[in-house]
Amino acid sequence: MTASPLLPPKAAPKISFVSLGCPKALVDSERILTHLRAEGYELARRHDGADVVIVNTCGFLDSAKAESLSAIGEAMAENGRVIVTGCMGAQPDEIREKYPNLLAVTGPQAYESVVAAVHEAVPPAHDPFLDLVPPQGVKLTPRHYAYLKISEGCNNRCTFCIIPSLRGDLVSRPAGDVLREAEKLVKAGVKELLVVSQDTSAYGVDVRYATSPWRDREVRAKFYDLAAELGELGAWVRMHYVYPYPHVDEVIPLMAEGKILPYLDMPLQHASPSVLKRMRRPGNQEKQLERIRRWREICPDLAIRSTFIVGFPGETEAEFEELLAWIKEAKLERVGCFTYEPVKGATANDLGAAVPPEVQAERKRRFMETQQTVSARLQKARVGKRLPVIIDAVEGGVAKGRSKYDAPEIDGNVHVTSRRPLRVGDIVTVKIERADAYDLYGSAV
């Protein structure tokens, strides 16, 4: 009997991927890619070398939509076989009008729909004998840090935001599921967990803080409980998108004890009570100042990052001056500022007269000049101190990293010289020798 010739293995289909928008969208991209890698798909570096292109879009602002449409256009020009997903996918008509020949358009969090569209475009060539995916899944961040998404959607109805209409109301993940994912990440070498959601401090409200099994116990789906458990995993834990609800007070002692990082990313948006009322945001900023003072008494090391909007519809010069006075008083470590941008479907567009672009730009300049003075003073106070720093990049004899006061890509850096070789992901002690308004400079000790 003659042996049948062995057939050459079928080439694995290749996927090119574009991920736009916020860290929460990045987590969505990682989930889609993890699923596809598990089925045998490979990742292509270029659109023109792929069997299909997936574009995960952002639809929060008109500028973000323009960037998404541009990315779709590039993918269509270079490949022609394109699947669109993400926040802008919740408004498919706008996309289809410009690109009618797309393979599929799906909305945010529609993982199954994306995978089904890929299957239809290019079926998988999965080899069940190969372990294609590491236990922690496919990550789009560097190996030493990862975003950990704890919920989807949002129950707030801020007048400038259309996220609830795109992603729906709050849906919290069971605490046990979040903790198991975090544990896998830490075992795989992740040194820093960045906790993200649309409203992190509202975690568990939708499920009435239901418990779920974790190791040998039940853990509530509640902000404090989750923070306490994450703090036992041996990694840096950084909290993002934390609205200043009263129960956030409970988490500050965990920061003072070193369980989680003394860092709060708290999107305050403005300080004028009348503007906050039009935004449908908590409006008592005097009370917020008092709470921040109490937090710093409990945890003197606390660093607060926030973002603010200037030029909101109807914003007067007096309201803007209230904002400037507040940030001088609050002395926040890290602050970002955006000019208001109308978003289709946002009720804020009709709440007052539009602030002229030149006035918006001038107010942003004044805001950032004021904050720069605050930031420079706080940075200078760190000179002479020894801080733990996580290394993000090494070039020649100088490494670049971040202190516990700095999140990746949005905050400052620490520039480190060292007599010994440093590697990405190392956490080293650095003596701070000088500072500017945003970055620190020092040497490893």
Coordinates of C-alpha atoms in Angstrom, one line a residue:
M1 CA 0.0 0.0 0.0
T2 CA 1.4 3.4 -0.9
A3 CA 1.3 6.1 1.7
S4 CA -0.7 9.1 0.9
P5 CA 1.4 12.3 0.5
L6 CA 1.1 14.7 3.5
L7 CA -0.8 17.8 2.6
P8 CA 1.0 21.1 3.4
P9 CA -0.5 22.8 6.5
K10 CA -3.0 25.4 5.7
A11 CA -1.7 28.9 6.3
A12 CA -3.1 30.7 9.2
P13 CA -5.4 33.7 8.2
K14 CA -4.0 37.0 9.2
I15 CA -5.7 39.9 10.9
S16 CA -4.6 43.5 10.9
F17 CA -6.0 45.5 13.8
V18 CA -6.4 49.3 14.6
S19 CA -7.4 50.2 18.1
L20 CA -8.5 53.8 18.7
G21 CA -9.9 55.7 21.7
C22 CA -9.5 55.2 25.5
P23 CA -8.0 52.4 27.6
K24 CA -11.5 50.9 27.9
A25 CA -11.6 50.4 24.2
L26 CA -8.1 49.0 24.3
V27 CA -9.3 46.3 26.6
D28 CA -12.1 45.5 24.1
S29 CA -9.5 45.2 21.4
E30 CA -7.5 42.8 23.6
R31 CA -10.5 40.6 24.2
I32 CA -11.3 40.4 20.5
L33 CA -7.6 39.5 19.6
T34 CA -7.4 37.0 22.4
H35 CA -10.5 35.2 21.0
L36 CA -9.1 35.3 17.4
R37 CA -5.6 34.1 18.5
A38 CA -7.2 31.2 20.3
E39 CA -8.8 30.2 17.0
G40 CA -5.5 30.2 15.1
Y41 CA -5.6 33.7 13.5
E42 CA -2.3 35.5 13.3
L43 CA -1.7 39.2 13.6
A44 CA -0.4 41.1 10.6
R45 CA 1.9 44.1 10.9
R46 CA 0.5 45.8 7.7
H47 CA -3.0 46.1 6.3
D48 CA -1.8 45.0 2.8
G49 CA -0.5 41.7 4.2
A50 CA -3.7 40.8 6.0
D51 CA -6.8 38.8 5.1
V52 CA -9.0 41.2 6.9
V53 CA -8.7 44.5 8.8
I54 CA -10.6 45.3 12.1
V55 CA -10.9 48.9 13.1
N56 CA -12.0 49.5 16.7
T57 CA -13.4 53.1 16.6
C58 CA -14.0 55.9 19.0
G59 CA -17.2 58.0 18.7
F60 CA -17.0 60.3 21.8
L61 CA -16.1 63.5 20.0
D62 CA -16.4 64.7 16.5
S63 CA -12.6 64.9 16.2
A64 CA -12.5 61.2 17.4
K65 CA -15.1 60.3 14.7
A66 CA -13.0 62.0 12.1
E67 CA -9.9 60.0 13.2
S68 CA -11.9 56.8 13.1
L69 CA -13.3 57.6 9.6
S70 CA -9.7 58.3 8.5
A71 CA -8.4 55.0 9.9
I72 CA -11.3 53.2 8.1
G73 CA -10.4 55.0 4.9
E74 CA -6.7 54.0 5.1
A75 CA -7.7 50.3 5.8
M76 CA -10.1 50.3 2.8
A77 CA -7.4 51.9 0.5
E78 CA -4.7 49.5 1.6
N79 CA -6.7 46.3 2.0
G80 CA -10.4 46.7 1.1
R81 CA -11.7 43.9 3.4
V82 CA -12.6 45.9 6.6
I83 CA -14.7 45.2 9.7
V84 CA -15.6 48.1 11.9
T85 CA -16.5 47.9 15.6
G86 CA -16.4 50.1 18.7
C87 CA -18.3 53.2 19.9
M88 CA -18.8 54.8 16.4
G89 CA -20.2 51.4 15.3
A90 CA -23.2 52.2 17.3
Q91 CA -24.1 54.7 14.6
P92 CA -23.5 52.6 11.5
D93 CA -25.4 54.8 9.0
E94 CA -22.8 57.5 9.2
I95 CA -20.0 55.0 8.5
R96 CA -21.9 53.1 5.8
E97 CA -22.7 56.4 4.0
K98 CA -19.0 57.0 3.5
Y99 CA -17.8 53.4 3.1
P100 CA -20.7 51.3 1.8
N101 CA -18.5 48.3 1.0
L102 CA -17.4 47.4 4.5
L103 CA -17.7 43.7 5.4
A104 CA -19.5 44.5 8.7
V105 CA -20.2 47.2 11.2
T106 CA -20.8 46.3 14.9
G107 CA -21.2 48.4 18.0
P108 CA -19.1 48.5 21.2
Q109 CA -18.7 45.4 23.3
A110 CA -20.1 43.3 20.5
Y111 CA -17.3 40.7 20.7
E112 CA -19.3 37.8 19.3
S113 CA -20.5 39.9 16.3
V114 CA -16.9 40.9 15.4
V115 CA -15.7 37.3 15.6
A116 CA -18.6 36.1 13.6
A117 CA -17.9 38.7 10.9
V118 CA -14.2 37.6 10.8
H119 CA -15.3 33.9 10.5
E120 CA -17.5 34.9 7.5
A121 CA -14.8 36.8 5.8
V122 CA -12.0 34.3 6.4
P123 CA -12.7 31.0 8.2
P124 CA -10.2 30.0 10.9
A125 CA -7.5 27.4 10.3
H126 CA -7.3 26.3 13.9
D127 CA -4.9 23.6 15.0
P128 CA -6.3 22.2 18.2
F129 CA -2.9 20.7 19.2
L130 CA -1.3 24.1 19.5
D131 CA -1.6 26.3 22.6
L132 CA -1.9 29.7 20.8
V133 CA -2.9 32.0 23.6
P134 CA -1.1 32.6 27.0
P135 CA -3.3 32.4 30.1
Q136 CA -3.4 36.2 30.5
G137 CA -4.6 36.6 26.9
V138 CA -3.3 38.9 24.1
K139 CA -2.2 42.3 25.5
L140 CA -1.7 45.5 23.5
T141 CA 0.2 47.2 26.3
P142 CA 3.8 46.5 27.3
R143 CA 4.3 43.3 29.3
H144 CA 4.8 45.1 32.6
Y145 CA 1.5 46.9 32.9
A146 CA -2.1 46.1 31.9
Y147 CA -5.6 47.7 31.9
L148 CA -8.1 45.9 34.0
K149 CA -11.7 46.8 33.1
I150 CA -14.2 46.1 35.9
S151 CA -17.5 47.3 34.3
E152 CA -19.1 48.5 31.1
G153 CA -21.4 51.4 30.5
C154 CA -22.5 54.3 32.8
N155 CA -25.5 55.4 34.8
N156 CA -24.6 59.1 34.7
R157 CA -26.2 61.4 32.3
C158 CA -23.7 64.2 31.9
T159 CA -24.9 66.7 29.3
F160 CA -21.7 66.7 27.4
C161 CA -21.4 62.9 27.1
I162 CA -23.1 60.4 24.8
I163 CA -21.3 57.3 26.2
P164 CA -24.4 55.8 27.8
S165 CA -26.2 56.0 24.4
L166 CA -23.2 54.2 22.9
R167 CA -22.3 51.7 25.6
G168 CA -25.5 51.5 27.7
D169 CA -26.0 51.6 31.5
L170 CA -23.6 50.3 34.1
V171 CA -22.9 46.6 34.0
S172 CA -20.4 45.4 36.6
R173 CA -18.3 42.3 36.2
P174 CA -18.4 39.8 39.2
A175 CA -15.6 40.5 41.6
G176 CA -14.3 37.0 41.4
D177 CA -13.9 37.2 37.6
V178 CA -12.0 40.5 37.8
L179 CA -9.7 39.1 40.5
R180 CA -9.0 35.9 38.5
E181 CA -8.1 38.0 35.5
A182 CA -5.8 40.2 37.6
E183 CA -4.1 37.2 39.2
K184 CA -3.4 35.7 35.7
L185 CA -1.9 39.1 34.6
V186 CA 0.4 39.3 37.7
K187 CA 1.5 35.7 37.3
A188 CA 2.4 36.5 33.6
G189 CA 4.7 39.3 34.8
V190 CA 2.5 42.4 34.9
K191 CA 3.8 44.8 37.6
E192 CA 1.1 47.4 37.4
L193 CA -2.7 47.0 37.1
L194 CA -4.6 50.1 35.9
V195 CA -8.2 49.7 36.9
V196 CA -10.6 51.3 34.3
S197 CA -14.3 51.7 33.6
Q198 CA -16.6 54.5 32.8
D199 CA -17.3 55.1 36.5
T200 CA -15.0 53.0 38.7
S201 CA -16.4 54.2 42.1
A202 CA -19.9 53.1 41.0
Y203 CA -18.7 49.5 40.6
G204 CA -21.3 47.0 41.8
V205 CA -24.2 49.4 42.2
D206 CA -26.2 47.7 39.4
V207 CA -25.9 44.3 41.1
R208 CA -26.4 45.6 44.6
Y209 CA -22.8 44.7 45.5
A210 CA -23.4 41.0 44.9
T211 CA -20.8 38.6 46.2
S212 CA -18.9 36.0 44.0
P213 CA -16.4 33.3 44.9
W214 CA -12.7 34.2 45.0
R215 CA -10.2 31.7 46.4
D216 CA -11.7 30.5 49.7
R217 CA -14.2 33.3 50.3
E218 CA -17.0 35.5 48.9
V219 CA -16.1 39.0 47.8
R220 CA -18.5 41.8 47.2
A221 CA -18.6 43.7 43.9
K222 CA -17.8 47.0 45.7
F223 CA -15.1 49.6 45.1
Y224 CA -13.5 49.2 48.5
D225 CA -13.6 45.3 48.5
L226 CA -12.2 45.0 45.0
A227 CA -9.4 47.5 45.8
A228 CA -8.5 45.7 49.0
E229 CA -8.3 42.3 47.2
L230 CA -6.3 43.7 44.3
G231 CA -3.9 45.2 46.8
E232 CA -3.0 41.7 48.0
L233 CA -1.7 40.5 44.6
G234 CA 1.7 42.1 44.8
A235 CA 1.4 44.5 41.9
W236 CA 1.0 48.3 41.8
V237 CA -2.8 49.0 41.6
R238 CA -3.8 52.4 40.0
M239 CA -7.4 53.6 40.1
H240 CA -8.8 55.5 37.1
Y241 CA -12.1 57.3 36.4
V242 CA -13.0 57.5 40.1
Y243 CA -16.0 59.9 40.7
P244 CA -15.8 61.5 44.1
Y245 CA -18.6 59.7 45.8
P246 CA -18.6 59.7 49.6
H247 CA -17.6 56.0 49.8
V248 CA -14.3 56.8 48.0
D249 CA -13.2 57.9 51.5
E250 CA -13.0 54.3 52.6
V251 CA -10.2 53.5 50.0
I252 CA -7.8 56.3 51.1
P253 CA -6.5 54.3 54.1
L254 CA -5.6 51.4 51.7
M255 CA -3.4 54.0 49.9
A256 CA -1.8 55.2 53.2
E257 CA -1.0 51.5 54.1
G258 CA 0.6 50.9 50.7
K259 CA -1.9 48.4 49.6
I260 CA -2.8 50.3 46.4
L261 CA -1.0 53.3 44.8
P262 CA -1.7 56.7 46.4
Y263 CA -3.2 57.9 43.1
L264 CA -6.7 58.9 42.1
D265 CA -7.8 59.8 38.6
M266 CA -10.9 61.8 39.3
P267 CA -12.7 63.5 36.3
L268 CA -14.0 66.7 37.9
Q269 CA -14.6 68.7 34.7
H270 CA -15.2 72.1 36.2
A271 CA -15.4 74.0 39.5
S272 CA -18.1 76.6 39.0
P273 CA -21.4 75.4 40.6
S274 CA -23.5 76.9 37.8
V275 CA -21.4 75.2 35.1
L276 CA -21.4 71.9 37.0
K277 CA -25.2 72.2 37.2
R278 CA -25.5 72.6 33.4
M279 CA -23.1 69.6 33.1
R280 CA -25.2 67.6 35.5
R281 CA -22.2 66.9 37.7
P282 CA -21.8 67.2 41.5
G283 CA -21.8 70.9 42.1
N284 CA -20.4 71.5 45.6
Q285 CA -16.7 72.1 45.0
E286 CA -16.2 73.6 48.5
K287 CA -17.2 70.2 49.8
Q288 CA -14.8 68.6 47.4
L289 CA -12.0 70.8 48.6
E290 CA -12.7 69.7 52.2
R291 CA -12.7 66.1 51.3
I292 CA -9.4 66.4 49.4
R293 CA -7.9 68.0 52.5
R294 CA -9.2 65.1 54.7
W295 CA -7.8 62.6 52.2
R296 CA -4.4 64.2 52.3
E297 CA -4.5 64.2 56.1
I298 CA -5.0 60.4 56.0
C299 CA -2.6 59.9 53.0
P300 CA -0.1 62.8 52.7
D301 CA 1.4 61.0 49.7
L302 CA -1.8 61.1 47.7
A303 CA -1.6 62.4 44.1
I304 CA -4.8 63.4 42.3
R305 CA -5.1 63.7 38.6
S306 CA -8.2 65.3 37.0
T307 CA -9.5 66.7 33.7
F308 CA -11.4 69.9 33.1
I309 CA -13.4 71.4 30.3
V310 CA -13.2 75.1 29.4
G311 CA -15.4 76.9 27.0
F312 CA -18.5 74.9 28.0
P313 CA -21.7 76.4 26.4
G314 CA -22.6 79.6 28.3
E315 CA -19.4 79.7 30.3
T316 CA -18.9 83.2 31.5
E317 CA -15.6 84.9 32.4
A318 CA -16.7 84.9 36.0
E319 CA -17.4 81.1 35.9
F320 CA -14.0 80.5 34.4
E321 CA -12.4 82.6 37.1
E322 CA -14.1 80.4 39.7
L323 CA -12.4 77.4 38.0
L324 CA -8.9 79.1 38.1
A325 CA -9.4 80.0 41.8
W326 CA -10.4 76.4 42.6
I327 CA -7.4 74.8 41.0
K328 CA -5.0 77.2 42.8
E329 CA -6.7 76.1 46.1
A330 CA -6.9 72.4 45.3
K331 CA -3.3 72.0 44.2
L332 CA -3.9 68.9 42.1
E333 CA -0.7 67.0 41.0
R334 CA -1.8 66.2 37.5
V335 CA -4.3 68.1 35.4
G336 CA -5.5 68.0 31.8
C337 CA -7.6 70.6 30.1
F338 CA -9.8 70.3 27.0
T339 CA -11.8 72.9 25.1
Y340 CA -15.5 72.0 24.8
E341 CA -16.3 70.2 21.6
P342 CA -19.9 69.8 20.5
V343 CA -20.9 66.2 20.2
K344 CA -23.9 65.2 18.1
G345 CA -26.7 64.0 20.4
A346 CA -25.3 65.7 23.5
T347 CA -27.8 67.9 25.3
A348 CA -25.1 70.4 26.3
N349 CA -25.1 71.9 22.8
D350 CA -28.4 73.6 23.6
L351 CA -27.6 74.8 27.1
G352 CA -26.1 78.2 26.3
A353 CA -24.4 80.3 23.8
A354 CA -21.3 78.7 22.2
V355 CA -18.1 80.2 23.5
P356 CA -16.0 81.4 20.5
P357 CA -13.0 79.2 19.6
E358 CA -10.5 82.0 20.2
V359 CA -11.9 82.6 23.7
Q360 CA -11.8 78.8 24.4
A361 CA -8.1 78.7 23.3
E362 CA -7.3 81.7 25.4
R363 CA -8.9 80.2 28.5
K364 CA -7.2 76.9 28.0
R365 CA -3.8 78.8 27.8
R366 CA -4.6 80.7 31.0
F367 CA -5.8 77.5 32.7
M368 CA -2.6 75.5 31.8
E369 CA -0.3 78.4 32.8
T370 CA -2.0 78.5 36.2
Q371 CA -1.8 74.8 36.7
Q372 CA 1.8 74.7 35.5
T373 CA 2.8 77.0 38.4
V374 CA 1.0 74.6 40.8
S375 CA 2.6 71.5 39.3
A376 CA 6.1 73.0 39.2
R377 CA 5.9 73.8 43.0
L378 CA 4.7 70.2 43.8
Q379 CA 7.3 68.7 41.6
K380 CA 10.1 70.7 43.2
A381 CA 9.1 69.4 46.6
R382 CA 10.0 65.9 45.4
V383 CA 13.7 66.8 44.8
G384 CA 15.9 65.0 47.3
K385 CA 13.4 62.2 47.9
R386 CA 13.9 58.6 47.0
L387 CA 11.0 57.2 45.0
P388 CA 10.1 53.8 43.5
V389 CA 10.0 54.0 39.8
I390 CA 8.7 51.5 37.2
I391 CA 10.9 51.5 34.0
D392 CA 9.0 51.9 30.7
A393 CA 11.9 52.3 28.3
V394 CA 15.7 52.1 28.2
E395 CA 17.7 54.0 25.6
G396 CA 21.5 54.1 25.9
G397 CA 22.5 54.9 29.4
V398 CA 19.2 56.6 30.3
A399 CA 16.0 54.9 31.3
K400 CA 12.5 56.5 31.4
G401 CA 9.9 55.4 33.9
R402 CA 7.1 56.6 36.1
S403 CA 6.7 57.1 39.8
K404 CA 3.6 56.0 41.8
Y405 CA 2.2 59.5 41.0
D406 CA 2.2 58.9 37.2
A407 CA 0.0 56.8 35.0
P408 CA 1.3 55.8 31.6
E409 CA 0.8 58.1 28.6
I410 CA -1.1 60.8 30.4
D411 CA 1.2 61.9 33.3
G412 CA 4.8 62.8 33.7
N413 CA 8.0 60.7 33.5
V414 CA 11.0 60.1 35.6
H415 CA 14.3 60.1 33.7
V416 CA 16.8 57.8 35.3
T417 CA 20.6 57.4 35.0
S418 CA 22.1 54.2 36.4
R419 CA 25.5 52.6 36.7
R420 CA 23.9 49.2 36.4
P421 CA 21.8 47.9 33.5
L422 CA 18.1 48.6 33.9
R423 CA 15.3 46.6 32.1
V424 CA 11.8 47.5 31.1
G425 CA 9.5 46.4 33.9
D426 CA 12.1 46.8 36.7
I427 CA 10.9 48.8 39.8
V428 CA 13.9 50.7 41.1
T429 CA 14.6 53.2 43.8
V430 CA 15.5 56.6 42.3
K431 CA 17.0 59.6 44.1
I432 CA 15.3 62.7 42.6
E433 CA 17.9 65.4 41.7
R434 CA 15.9 67.9 39.8
A435 CA 12.4 68.6 38.4
D436 CA 10.5 70.6 35.9
A437 CA 6.7 71.3 35.7
Y438 CA 5.9 67.7 34.5
D439 CA 9.0 65.4 34.7
L440 CA 11.5 64.3 37.4
Y441 CA 15.2 63.5 36.9
G442 CA 17.4 61.3 39.1
S443 CA 19.7 58.4 39.5
A444 CA 19.1 54.8 40.6
V445 CA 20.4 54.0 44.0

